CSV table of C-alpha atoms and ligand atoms in Angstrom, one decimal:
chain,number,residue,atom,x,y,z
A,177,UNK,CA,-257.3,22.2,-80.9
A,178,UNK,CA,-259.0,24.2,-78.4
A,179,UNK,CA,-257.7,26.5,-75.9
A,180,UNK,CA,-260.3,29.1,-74.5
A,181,UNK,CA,-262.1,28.3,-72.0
A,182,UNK,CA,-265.6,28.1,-72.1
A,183,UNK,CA,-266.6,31.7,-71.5
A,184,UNK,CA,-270.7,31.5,-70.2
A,185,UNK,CA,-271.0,35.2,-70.1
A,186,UNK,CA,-270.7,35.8,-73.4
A,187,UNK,CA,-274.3,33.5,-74.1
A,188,UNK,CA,-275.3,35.4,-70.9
A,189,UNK,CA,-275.1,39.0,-71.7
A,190,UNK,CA,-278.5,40.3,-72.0
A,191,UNK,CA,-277.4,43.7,-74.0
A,192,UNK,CA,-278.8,43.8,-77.6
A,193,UNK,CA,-275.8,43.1,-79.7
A,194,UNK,CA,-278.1,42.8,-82.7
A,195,UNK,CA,-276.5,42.0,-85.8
A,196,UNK,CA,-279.3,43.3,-87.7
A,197,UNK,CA,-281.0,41.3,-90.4
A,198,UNK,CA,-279.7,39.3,-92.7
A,199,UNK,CA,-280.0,36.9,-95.8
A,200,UNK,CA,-280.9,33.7,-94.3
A,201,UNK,CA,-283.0,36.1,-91.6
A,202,UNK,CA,-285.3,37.3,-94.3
A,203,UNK,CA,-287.3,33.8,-95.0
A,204,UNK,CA,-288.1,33.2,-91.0
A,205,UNK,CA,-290.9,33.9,-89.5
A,206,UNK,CA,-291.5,36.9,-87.1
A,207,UNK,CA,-290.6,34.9,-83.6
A,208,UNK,CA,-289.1,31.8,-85.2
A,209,UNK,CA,-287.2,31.0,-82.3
A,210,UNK,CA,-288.8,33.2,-79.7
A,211,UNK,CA,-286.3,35.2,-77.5
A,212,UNK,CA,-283.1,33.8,-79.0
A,213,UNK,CA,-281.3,36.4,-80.8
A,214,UNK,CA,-278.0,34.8,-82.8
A,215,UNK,CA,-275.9,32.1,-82.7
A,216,UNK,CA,-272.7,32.2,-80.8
A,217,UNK,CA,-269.6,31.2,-81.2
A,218,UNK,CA,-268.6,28.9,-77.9
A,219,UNK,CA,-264.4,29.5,-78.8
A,220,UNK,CA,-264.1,33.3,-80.6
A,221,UNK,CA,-267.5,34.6,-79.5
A,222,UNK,CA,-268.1,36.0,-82.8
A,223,UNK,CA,-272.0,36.0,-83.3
A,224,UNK,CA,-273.8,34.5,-86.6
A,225,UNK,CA,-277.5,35.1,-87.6
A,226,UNK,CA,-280.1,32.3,-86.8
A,227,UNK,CA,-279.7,29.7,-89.6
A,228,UNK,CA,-278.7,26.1,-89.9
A,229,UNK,CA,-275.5,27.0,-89.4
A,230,UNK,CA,-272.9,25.2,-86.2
A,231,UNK,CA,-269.9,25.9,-86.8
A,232,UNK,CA,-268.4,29.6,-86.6
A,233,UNK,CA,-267.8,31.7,-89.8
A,234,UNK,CA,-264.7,33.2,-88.3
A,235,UNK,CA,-262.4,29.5,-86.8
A,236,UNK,CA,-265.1,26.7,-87.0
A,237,UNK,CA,-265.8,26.6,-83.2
A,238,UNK,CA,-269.1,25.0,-81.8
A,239,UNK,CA,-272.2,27.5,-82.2
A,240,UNK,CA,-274.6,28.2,-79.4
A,241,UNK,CA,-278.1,30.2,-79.1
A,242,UNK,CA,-277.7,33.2,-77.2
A,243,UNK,CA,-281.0,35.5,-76.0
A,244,UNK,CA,-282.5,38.4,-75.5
A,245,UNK,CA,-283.8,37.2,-71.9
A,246,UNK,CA,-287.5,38.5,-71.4
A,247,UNK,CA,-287.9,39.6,-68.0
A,248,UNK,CA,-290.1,36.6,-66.5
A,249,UNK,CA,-291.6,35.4,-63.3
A,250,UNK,CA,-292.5,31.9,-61.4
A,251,UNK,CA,-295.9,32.4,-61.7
A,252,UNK,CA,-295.3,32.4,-65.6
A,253,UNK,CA,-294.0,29.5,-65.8
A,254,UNK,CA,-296.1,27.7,-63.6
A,255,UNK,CA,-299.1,28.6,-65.3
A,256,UNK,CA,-297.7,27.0,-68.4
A,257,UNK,CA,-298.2,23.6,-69.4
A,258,UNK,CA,-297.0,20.7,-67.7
A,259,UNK,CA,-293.7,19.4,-70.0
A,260,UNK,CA,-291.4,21.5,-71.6
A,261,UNK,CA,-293.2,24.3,-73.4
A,262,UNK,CA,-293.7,26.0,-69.9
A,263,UNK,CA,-289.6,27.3,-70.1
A,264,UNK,CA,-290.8,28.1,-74.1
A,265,UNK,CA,-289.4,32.2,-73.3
A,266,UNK,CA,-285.9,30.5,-72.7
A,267,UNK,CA,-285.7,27.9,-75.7
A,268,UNK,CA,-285.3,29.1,-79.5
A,269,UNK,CA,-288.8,27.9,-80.1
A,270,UNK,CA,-291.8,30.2,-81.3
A,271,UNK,CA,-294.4,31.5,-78.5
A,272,UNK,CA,-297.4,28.9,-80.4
A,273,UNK,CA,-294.6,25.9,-80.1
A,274,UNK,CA,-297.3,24.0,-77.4
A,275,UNK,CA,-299.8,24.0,-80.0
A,276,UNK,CA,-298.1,22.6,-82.7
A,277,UNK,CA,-297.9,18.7,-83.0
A,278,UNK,CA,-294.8,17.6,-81.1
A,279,UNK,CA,-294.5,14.8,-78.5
A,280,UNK,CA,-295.0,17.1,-75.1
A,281,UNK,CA,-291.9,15.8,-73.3
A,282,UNK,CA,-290.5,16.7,-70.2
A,283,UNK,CA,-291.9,17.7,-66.8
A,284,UNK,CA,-290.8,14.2,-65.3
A,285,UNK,CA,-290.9,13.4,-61.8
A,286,UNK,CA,-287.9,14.3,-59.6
A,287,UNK,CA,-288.2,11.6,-56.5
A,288,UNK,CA,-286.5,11.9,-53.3
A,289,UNK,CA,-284.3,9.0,-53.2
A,290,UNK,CA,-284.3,8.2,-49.4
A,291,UNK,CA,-283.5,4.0,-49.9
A,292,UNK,CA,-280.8,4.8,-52.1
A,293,UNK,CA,-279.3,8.0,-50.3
A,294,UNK,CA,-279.3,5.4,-47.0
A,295,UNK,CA,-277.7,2.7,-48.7
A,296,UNK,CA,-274.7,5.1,-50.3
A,297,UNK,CA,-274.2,6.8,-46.9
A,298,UNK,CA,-276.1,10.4,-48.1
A,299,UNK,CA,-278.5,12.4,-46.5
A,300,UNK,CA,-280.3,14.5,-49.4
A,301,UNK,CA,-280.7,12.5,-52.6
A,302,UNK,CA,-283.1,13.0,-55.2
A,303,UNK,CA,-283.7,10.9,-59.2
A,304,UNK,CA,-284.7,13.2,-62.1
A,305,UNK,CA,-286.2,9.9,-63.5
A,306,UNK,CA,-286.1,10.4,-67.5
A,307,UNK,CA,-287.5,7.6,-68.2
A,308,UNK,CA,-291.0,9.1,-68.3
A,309,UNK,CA,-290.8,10.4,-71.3
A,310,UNK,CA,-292.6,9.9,-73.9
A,311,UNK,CA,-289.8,7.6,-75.9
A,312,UNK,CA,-288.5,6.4,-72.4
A,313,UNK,CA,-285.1,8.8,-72.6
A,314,UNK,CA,-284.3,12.1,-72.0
A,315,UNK,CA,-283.4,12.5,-75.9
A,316,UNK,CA,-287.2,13.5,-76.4
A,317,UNK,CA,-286.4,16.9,-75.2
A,318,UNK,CA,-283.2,17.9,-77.6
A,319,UNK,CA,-285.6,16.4,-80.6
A,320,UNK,CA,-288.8,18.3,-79.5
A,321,UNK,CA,-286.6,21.5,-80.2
A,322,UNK,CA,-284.5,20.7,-82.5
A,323,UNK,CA,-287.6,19.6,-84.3
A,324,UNK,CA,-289.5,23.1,-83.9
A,325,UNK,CA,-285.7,24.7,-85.3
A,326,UNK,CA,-286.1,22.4,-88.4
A,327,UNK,CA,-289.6,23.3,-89.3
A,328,UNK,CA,-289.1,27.0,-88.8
A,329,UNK,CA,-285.7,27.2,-91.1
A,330,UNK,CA,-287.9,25.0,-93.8
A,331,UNK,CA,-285.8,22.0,-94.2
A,332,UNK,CA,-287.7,19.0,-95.4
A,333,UNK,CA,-286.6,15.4,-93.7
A,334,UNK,CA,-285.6,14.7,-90.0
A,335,UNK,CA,-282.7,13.2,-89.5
A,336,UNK,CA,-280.1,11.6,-86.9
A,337,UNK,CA,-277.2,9.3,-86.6
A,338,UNK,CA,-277.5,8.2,-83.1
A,339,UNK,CA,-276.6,5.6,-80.3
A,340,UNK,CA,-280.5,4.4,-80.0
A,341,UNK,CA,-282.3,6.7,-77.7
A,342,UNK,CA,-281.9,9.7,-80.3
A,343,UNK,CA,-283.9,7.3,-83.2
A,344,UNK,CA,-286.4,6.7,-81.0
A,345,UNK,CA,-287.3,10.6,-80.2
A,346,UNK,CA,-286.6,11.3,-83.8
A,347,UNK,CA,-288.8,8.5,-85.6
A,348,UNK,CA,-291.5,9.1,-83.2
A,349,UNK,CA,-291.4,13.1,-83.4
A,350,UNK,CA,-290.9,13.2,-86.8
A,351,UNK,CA,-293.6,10.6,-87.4
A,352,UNK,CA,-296.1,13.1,-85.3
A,353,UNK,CA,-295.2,15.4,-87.1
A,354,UNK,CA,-295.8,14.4,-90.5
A,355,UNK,CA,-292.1,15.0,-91.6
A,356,UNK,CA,-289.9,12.9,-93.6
A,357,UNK,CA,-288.1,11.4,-91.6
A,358,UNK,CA,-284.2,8.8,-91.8
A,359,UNK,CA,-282.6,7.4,-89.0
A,360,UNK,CA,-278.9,6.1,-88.8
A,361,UNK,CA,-277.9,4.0,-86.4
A,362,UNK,CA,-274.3,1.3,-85.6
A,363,UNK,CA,-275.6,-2.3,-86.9
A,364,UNK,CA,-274.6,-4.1,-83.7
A,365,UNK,CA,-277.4,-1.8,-81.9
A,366,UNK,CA,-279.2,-3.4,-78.7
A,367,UNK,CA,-282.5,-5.3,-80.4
A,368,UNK,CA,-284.8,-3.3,-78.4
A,369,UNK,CA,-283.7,0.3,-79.3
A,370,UNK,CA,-284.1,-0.9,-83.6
A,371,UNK,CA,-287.4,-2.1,-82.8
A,372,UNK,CA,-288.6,0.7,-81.1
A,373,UNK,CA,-287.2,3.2,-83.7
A,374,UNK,CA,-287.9,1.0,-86.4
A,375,UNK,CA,-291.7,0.9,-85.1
A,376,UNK,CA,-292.0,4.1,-86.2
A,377,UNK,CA,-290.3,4.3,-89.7
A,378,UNK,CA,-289.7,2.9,-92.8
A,379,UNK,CA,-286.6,4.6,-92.9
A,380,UNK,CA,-284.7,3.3,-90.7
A,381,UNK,CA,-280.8,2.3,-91.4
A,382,UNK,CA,-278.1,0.2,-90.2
A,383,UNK,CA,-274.5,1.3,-90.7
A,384,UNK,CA,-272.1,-1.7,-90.2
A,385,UNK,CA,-269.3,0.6,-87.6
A,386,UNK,CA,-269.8,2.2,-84.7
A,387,UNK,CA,-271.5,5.6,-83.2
A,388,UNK,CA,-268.5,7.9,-84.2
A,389,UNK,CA,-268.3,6.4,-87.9
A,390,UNK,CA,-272.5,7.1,-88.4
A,391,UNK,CA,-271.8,10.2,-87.3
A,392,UNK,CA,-269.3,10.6,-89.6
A,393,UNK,CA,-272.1,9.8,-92.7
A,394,UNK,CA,-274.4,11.6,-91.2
A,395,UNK,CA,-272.1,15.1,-91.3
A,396,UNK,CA,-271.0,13.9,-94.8
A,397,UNK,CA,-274.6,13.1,-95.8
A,398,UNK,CA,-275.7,16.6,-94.4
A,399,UNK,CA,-273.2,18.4,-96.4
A,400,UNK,CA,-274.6,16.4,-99.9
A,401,UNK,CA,-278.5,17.1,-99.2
A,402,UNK,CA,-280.1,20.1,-99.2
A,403,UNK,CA,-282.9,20.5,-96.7
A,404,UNK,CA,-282.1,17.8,-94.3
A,405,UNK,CA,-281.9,18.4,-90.6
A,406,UNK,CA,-280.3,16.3,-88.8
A,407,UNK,CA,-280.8,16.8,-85.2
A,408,UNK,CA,-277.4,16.4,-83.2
A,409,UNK,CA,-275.1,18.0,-86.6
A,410,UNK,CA,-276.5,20.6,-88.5
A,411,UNK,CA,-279.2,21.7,-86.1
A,412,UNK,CA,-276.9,20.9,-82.8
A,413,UNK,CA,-277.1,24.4,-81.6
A,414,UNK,CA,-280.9,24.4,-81.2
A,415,UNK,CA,-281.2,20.5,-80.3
A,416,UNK,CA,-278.8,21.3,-77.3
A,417,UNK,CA,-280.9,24.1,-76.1
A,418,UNK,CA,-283.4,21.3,-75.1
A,419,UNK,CA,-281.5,19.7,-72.4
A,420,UNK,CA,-281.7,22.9,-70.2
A,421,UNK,CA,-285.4,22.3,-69.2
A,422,UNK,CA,-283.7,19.2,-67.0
A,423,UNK,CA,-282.4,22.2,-65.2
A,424,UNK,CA,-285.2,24.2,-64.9
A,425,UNK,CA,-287.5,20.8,-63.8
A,426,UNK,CA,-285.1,20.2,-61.3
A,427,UNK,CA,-285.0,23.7,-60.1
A,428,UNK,CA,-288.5,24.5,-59.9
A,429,UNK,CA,-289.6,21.1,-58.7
A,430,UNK,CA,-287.2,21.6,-55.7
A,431,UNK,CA,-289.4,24.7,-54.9
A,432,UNK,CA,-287.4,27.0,-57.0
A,433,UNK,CA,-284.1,26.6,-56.0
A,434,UNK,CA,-280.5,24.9,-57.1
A,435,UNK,CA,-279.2,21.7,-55.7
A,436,UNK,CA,-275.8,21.4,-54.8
A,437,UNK,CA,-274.4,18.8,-56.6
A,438,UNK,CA,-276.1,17.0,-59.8
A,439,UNK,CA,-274.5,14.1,-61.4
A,440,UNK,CA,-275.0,13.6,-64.7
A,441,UNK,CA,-273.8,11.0,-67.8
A,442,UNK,CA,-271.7,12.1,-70.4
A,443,UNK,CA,-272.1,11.1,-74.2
A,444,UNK,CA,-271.5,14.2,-76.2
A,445,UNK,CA,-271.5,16.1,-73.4
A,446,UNK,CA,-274.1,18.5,-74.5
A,447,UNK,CA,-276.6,17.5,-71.7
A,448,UNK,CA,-274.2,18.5,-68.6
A,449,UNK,CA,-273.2,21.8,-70.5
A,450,UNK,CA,-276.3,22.9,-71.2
A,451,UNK,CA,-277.8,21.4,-67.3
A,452,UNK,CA,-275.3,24.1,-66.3
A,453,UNK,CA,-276.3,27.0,-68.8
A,454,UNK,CA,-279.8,26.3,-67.4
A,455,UNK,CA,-278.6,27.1,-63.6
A,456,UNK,CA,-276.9,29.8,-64.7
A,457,UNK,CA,-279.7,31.6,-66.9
A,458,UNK,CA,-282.2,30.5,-63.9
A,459,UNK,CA,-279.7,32.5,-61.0
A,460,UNK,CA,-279.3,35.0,-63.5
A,461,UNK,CA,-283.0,35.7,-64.4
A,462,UNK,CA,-283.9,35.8,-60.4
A,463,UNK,CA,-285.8,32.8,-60.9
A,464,UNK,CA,-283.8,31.1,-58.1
A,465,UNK,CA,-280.9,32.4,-55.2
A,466,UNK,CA,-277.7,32.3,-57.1
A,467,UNK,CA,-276.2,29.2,-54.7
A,468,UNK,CA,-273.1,27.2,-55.6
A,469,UNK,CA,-273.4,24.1,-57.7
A,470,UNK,CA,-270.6,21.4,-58.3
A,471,UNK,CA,-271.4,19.6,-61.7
A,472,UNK,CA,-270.6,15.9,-62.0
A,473,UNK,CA,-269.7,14.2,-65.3
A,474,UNK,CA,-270.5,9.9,-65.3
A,475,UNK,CA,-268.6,7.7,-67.8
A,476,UNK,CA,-268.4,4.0,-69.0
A,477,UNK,CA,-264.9,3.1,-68.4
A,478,UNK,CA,-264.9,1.1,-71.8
A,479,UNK,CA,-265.8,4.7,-73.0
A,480,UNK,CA,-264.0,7.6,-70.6
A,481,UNK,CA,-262.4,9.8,-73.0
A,482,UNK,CA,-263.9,12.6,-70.8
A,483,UNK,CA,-263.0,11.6,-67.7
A,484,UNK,CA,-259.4,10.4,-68.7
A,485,UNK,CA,-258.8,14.1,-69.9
A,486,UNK,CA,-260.2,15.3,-66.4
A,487,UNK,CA,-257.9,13.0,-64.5
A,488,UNK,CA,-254.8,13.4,-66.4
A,489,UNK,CA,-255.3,17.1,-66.0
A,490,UNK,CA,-255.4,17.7,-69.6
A,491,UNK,CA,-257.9,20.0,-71.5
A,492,UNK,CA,-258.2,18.4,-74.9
A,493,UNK,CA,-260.0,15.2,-75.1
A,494,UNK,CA,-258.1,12.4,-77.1
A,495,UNK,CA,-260.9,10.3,-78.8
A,496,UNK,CA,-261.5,6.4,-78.2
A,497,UNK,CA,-263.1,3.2,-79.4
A,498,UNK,CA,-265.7,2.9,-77.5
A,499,UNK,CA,-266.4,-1.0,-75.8
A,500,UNK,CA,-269.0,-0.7,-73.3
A,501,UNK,CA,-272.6,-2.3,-72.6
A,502,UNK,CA,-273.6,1.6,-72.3
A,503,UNK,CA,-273.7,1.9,-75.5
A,504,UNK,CA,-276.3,5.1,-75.8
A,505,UNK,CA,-273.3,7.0,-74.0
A,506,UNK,CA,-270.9,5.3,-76.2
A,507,UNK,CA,-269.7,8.1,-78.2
A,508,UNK,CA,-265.7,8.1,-78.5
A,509,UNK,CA,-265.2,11.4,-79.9
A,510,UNK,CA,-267.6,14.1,-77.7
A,511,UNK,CA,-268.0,16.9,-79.3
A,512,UNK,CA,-268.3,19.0,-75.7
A,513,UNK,CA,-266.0,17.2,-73.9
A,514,UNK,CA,-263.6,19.4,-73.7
A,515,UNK,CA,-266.8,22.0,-72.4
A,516,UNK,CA,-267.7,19.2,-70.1
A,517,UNK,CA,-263.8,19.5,-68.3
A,518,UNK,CA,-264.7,23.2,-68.4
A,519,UNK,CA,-267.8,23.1,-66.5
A,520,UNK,CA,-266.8,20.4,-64.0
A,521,UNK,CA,-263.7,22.0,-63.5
A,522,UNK,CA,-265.1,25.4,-62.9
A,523,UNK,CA,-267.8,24.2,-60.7
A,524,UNK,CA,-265.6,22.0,-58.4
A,525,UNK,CA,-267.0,18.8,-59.3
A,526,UNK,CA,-265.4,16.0,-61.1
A,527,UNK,CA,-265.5,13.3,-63.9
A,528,UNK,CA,-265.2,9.8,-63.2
A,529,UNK,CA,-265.8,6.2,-64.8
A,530,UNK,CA,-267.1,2.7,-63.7
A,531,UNK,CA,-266.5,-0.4,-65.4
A,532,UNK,CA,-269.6,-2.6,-66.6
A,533,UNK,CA,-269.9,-5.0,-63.5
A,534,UNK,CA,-270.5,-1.3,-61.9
A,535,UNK,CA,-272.9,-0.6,-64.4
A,536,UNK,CA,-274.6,-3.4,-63.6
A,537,UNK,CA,-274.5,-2.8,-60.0
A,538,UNK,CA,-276.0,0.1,-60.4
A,539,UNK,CA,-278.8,-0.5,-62.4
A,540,UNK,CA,-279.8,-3.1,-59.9
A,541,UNK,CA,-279.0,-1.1,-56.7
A,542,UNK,CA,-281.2,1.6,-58.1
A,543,UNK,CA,-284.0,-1.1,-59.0
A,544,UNK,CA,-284.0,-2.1,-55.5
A,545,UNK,CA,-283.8,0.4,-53.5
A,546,UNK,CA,-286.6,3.0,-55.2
A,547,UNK,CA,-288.4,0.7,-57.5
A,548,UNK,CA,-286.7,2.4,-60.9
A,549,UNK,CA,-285.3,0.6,-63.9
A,550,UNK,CA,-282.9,2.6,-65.2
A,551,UNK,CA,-280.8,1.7,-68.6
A,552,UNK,CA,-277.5,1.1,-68.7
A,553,UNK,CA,-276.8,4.8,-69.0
A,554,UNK,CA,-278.4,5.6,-65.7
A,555,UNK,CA,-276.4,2.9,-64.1
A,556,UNK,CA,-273.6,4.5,-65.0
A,557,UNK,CA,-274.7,7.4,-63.9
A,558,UNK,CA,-275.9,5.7,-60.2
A,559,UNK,CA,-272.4,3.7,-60.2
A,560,UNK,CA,-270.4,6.7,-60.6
A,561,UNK,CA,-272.4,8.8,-58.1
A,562,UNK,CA,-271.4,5.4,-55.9
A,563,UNK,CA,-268.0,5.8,-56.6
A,564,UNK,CA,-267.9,9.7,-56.0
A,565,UNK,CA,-269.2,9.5,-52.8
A,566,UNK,CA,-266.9,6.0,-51.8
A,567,UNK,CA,-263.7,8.3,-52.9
A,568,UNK,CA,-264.8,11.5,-51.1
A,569,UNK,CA,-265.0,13.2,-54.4
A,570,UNK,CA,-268.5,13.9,-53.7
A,571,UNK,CA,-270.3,15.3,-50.7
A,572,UNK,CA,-272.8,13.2,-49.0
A,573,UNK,CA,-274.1,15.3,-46.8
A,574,UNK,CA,-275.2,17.9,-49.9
A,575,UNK,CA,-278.2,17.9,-51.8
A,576,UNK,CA,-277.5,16.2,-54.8
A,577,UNK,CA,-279.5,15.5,-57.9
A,578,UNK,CA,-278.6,12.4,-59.9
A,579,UNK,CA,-280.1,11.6,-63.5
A,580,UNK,CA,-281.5,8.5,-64.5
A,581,UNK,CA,-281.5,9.2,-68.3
A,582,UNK,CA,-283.4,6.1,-70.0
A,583,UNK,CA,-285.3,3.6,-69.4
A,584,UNK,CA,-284.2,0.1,-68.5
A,585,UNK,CA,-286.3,-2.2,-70.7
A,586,UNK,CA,-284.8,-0.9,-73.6
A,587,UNK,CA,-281.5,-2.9,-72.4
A,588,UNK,CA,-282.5,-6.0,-70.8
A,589,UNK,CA,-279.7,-7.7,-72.0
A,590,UNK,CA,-277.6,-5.8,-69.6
A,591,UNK,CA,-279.4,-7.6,-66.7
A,592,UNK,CA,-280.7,-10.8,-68.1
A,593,UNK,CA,-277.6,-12.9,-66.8
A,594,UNK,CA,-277.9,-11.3,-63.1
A,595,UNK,CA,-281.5,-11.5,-62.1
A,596,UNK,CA,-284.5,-14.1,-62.8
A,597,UNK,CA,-287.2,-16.4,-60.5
A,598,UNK,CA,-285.9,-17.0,-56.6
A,599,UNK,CA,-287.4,-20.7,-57.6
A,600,UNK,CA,-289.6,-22.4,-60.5
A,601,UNK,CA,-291.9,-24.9,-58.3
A,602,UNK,CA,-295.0,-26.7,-58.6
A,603,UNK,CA,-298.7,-25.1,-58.2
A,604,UNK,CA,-298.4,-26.9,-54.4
A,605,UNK,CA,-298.3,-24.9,-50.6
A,606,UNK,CA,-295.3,-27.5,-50.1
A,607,UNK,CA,-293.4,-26.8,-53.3
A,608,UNK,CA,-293.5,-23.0,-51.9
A,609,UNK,CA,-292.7,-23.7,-48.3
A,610,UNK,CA,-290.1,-25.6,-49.5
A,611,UNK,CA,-288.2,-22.5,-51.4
A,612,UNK,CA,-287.4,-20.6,-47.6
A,613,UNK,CA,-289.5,-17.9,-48.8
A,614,UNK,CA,-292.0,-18.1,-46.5
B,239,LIG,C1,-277.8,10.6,-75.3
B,239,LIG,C2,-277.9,10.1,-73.9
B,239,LIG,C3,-277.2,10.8,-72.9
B,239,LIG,C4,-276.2,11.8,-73.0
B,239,LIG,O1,-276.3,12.8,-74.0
B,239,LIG,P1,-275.2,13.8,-74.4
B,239,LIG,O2,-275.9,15.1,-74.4
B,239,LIG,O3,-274.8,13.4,-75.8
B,239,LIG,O4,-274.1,13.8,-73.4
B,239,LIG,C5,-277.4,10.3,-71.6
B,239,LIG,N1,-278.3,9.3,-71.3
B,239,LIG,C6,-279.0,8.7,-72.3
B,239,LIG,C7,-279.9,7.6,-71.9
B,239,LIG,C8,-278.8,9.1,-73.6
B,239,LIG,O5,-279.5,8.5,-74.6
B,240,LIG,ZN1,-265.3,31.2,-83.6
């Protein structure tokens, strides 16, 4: 069980610690993964060459990417292009990544939520709306560089075991780029998300358990096959990597400069870890004023191992069996959680959980009040920002960035029994007078 707490500085330090190269070094490419330099232990901080390695050599702790930051400017980036290749000097990704075939995620709007801030009470709210990606979820970041990580180490088939959003970006990323490509999913997956994965592969399979127990093949599976890269296991290090672009979006697209509070949804918990990583790196660069953030975790309560731990006050995160209509956060053993307590703990935010009549709620307050139909993820996400703000957890009057993840018609289901026609009439002016809507 973990202990240390997540220390951020050690993936910070800009010195060139090199460890020289190595055996697995020797087959990469010059600039294989751009300005990254080695993998870092998150718990001992002992450093491991680039390779499709995750866990640490030294006591199996979580790897991370740590850099050799270039010195870069605004202007850089903005003349890059518009997804997320522009941040390509801060991701483990080769300088020619843009030109390759990949998917071009990212770069989605971020819209001032006025309707919604007025309706929770809050005066500065913005939506990082997701859903605009090309596979309508955020996941199409993570795959676009864990993708680039699993071409440039030379392993053959793309992989994932995944809640839904994850087979989408990885049947439709591996399918553009011409790779071999299997997807693992839970059986009793919402119809919508097998189609759309399915639409893209032959390979597509069905596991008869839930999340935790695909990811459980999938680790056991990766351990068997030589050359396979699965995106979220044995290439986790780089796939994280990808979710700190939401960062830099947000940052940039608020005229260079850090909110105060985000609220984001918790699955693994690799997203808000690496959301805050992104700040950081940004402050630390001199890309943006180093200004206080408070981090905000969002939880189905039929899936809160998270933010039970963060409640209770406890820093190790007892797994559950998850039972939620969120089911693409439904992961009952997160493998950051206990990085996710770090991080909202550190920043002053907090972790909380709605139930799915919330979840609902939210989805529909959100569709109502700014025109954007957000999955069941992001209503958890809008719920919980709801419920921070009713329990004075969360600071209304603050600038706060919330994240709709995903994309809403991939879980109609979640809706279908709440919302329909006002009236089913006849083709006549009366029939339509008569409904009151007039
Ligand atoms: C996967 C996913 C998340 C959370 O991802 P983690 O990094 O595993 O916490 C959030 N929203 C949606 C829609 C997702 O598919
Ligand atoms: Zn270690």
């Amino acid at each position: 069980m973990r202990r240390r707490p997540f220390l951020s500085t050690s993936v910070l330090d800009t010195s060139t610690g090199s460890t020289g190269p190595s055996a697995a070094g020797r087959h990469l490419r010059d600039g294989a993964f751009g300005n990254a330099r080695n993998l870092v232990c998150r718990e001992c901080g002992a450093t491991q060459e680039l390779g499709p390695f995750y866990a640490c050599q030294e006591c199996f702790g979580p790897l991370e990417i740590a850099y050799d930051y270039p010195s870069i400017t605004r202007a850089e980036i903005e003349a890059g292009p518009k997804n997320i290749w522009r941040y390509q000097a801060l991701l483990p990704v080769p300088t020619d990544i843009a030109s390759s075939p990949n998917m071009e995620p990212g770069f989605t709007r971020l819209l001032k939520a006025d309707n919604l801030g007025r309706a929770l009470g809050m005066k500065n709210l913005w939506v990082k709306d997701d859903s605009g990606n090309p596979t309508h979820s955020f996941k199409d970041r993570v795959v676009a560089v864990a993708l680039s990580a699993a071409r440039e180490l030379g392993m053959t088939v793309f992989a994932c075991p995944s809640t839904g959003n994850l087979a989408n970006a990885v049947a439709a990323a591996g399918a553009r780029a011409g790779m071999k490509t299997v997807v693992f999913i839970p059986a009793d997956l919402e119809r919508a998300k097998v189609l759309t994965s399915a639409v893209y592969t032959d390979s597509l399979v069905a596991v008869n358990g839930n999340y935790d127990d695909v990811n459980r093949l999938a680790s056991e599976i990766a351990g068997e096959e030589e050359g396979w890269a699965f995106v979220n296991v044995n290439v986790r290090p780089y796939y994280a990597e990808g979710s700190k672009t939401l960062a830099y979006e947000v940052a940039e697209q608020l005229g260079w400069r850090l909110p105060q509070q985000v609220v984001v949804p918790v699955a693994s918990g690799a997203q808000l870890t690496k959301i805050d990583k992104g700040f950081t790196e940004l402050a630390r660069l001199g890309l943006v004023e180093e200004t206080p953030y408070k981090v905000y975790g969002a939880q189905a309560t039929g899936c809160s191992p998270v933010s039970a731990a963060f409640k209770s006050g406890h820093d190790v995160v007892r797994p559950v069996r998850p039972d939620t209509i969120a089911k693409s956060l439904a992961i009952g053993n997160p493998a950051d959680g206990p990085y996710v307590l770090d991080v909202t703990r550190r920043t002053g935010g907090a972790v909380e959980d709605v139930t799915d009549e919330e979840v609902r709620d939210g989805i529909q307050l959100l569709a109502r009040t700014e025109g954007i139909f957000a999955e069941t993820a992001g209503g958890v996400t809008i719920a919980t920002l709801k419920k921070l703000v009713e329990t004075g957890q969360l600071d209304p009057d603050a600038e706060t960035v919330v994240f709709n993840t995903g994309d809403g018609l991939k879980t109609l289901d979640a809706i279908a029994d709440r919302v329909g026609p006002a009236a089913t009439i006849d083709p006549s002016y009366a029939a339509f007078t008569a409904t009151g809507l007039a």
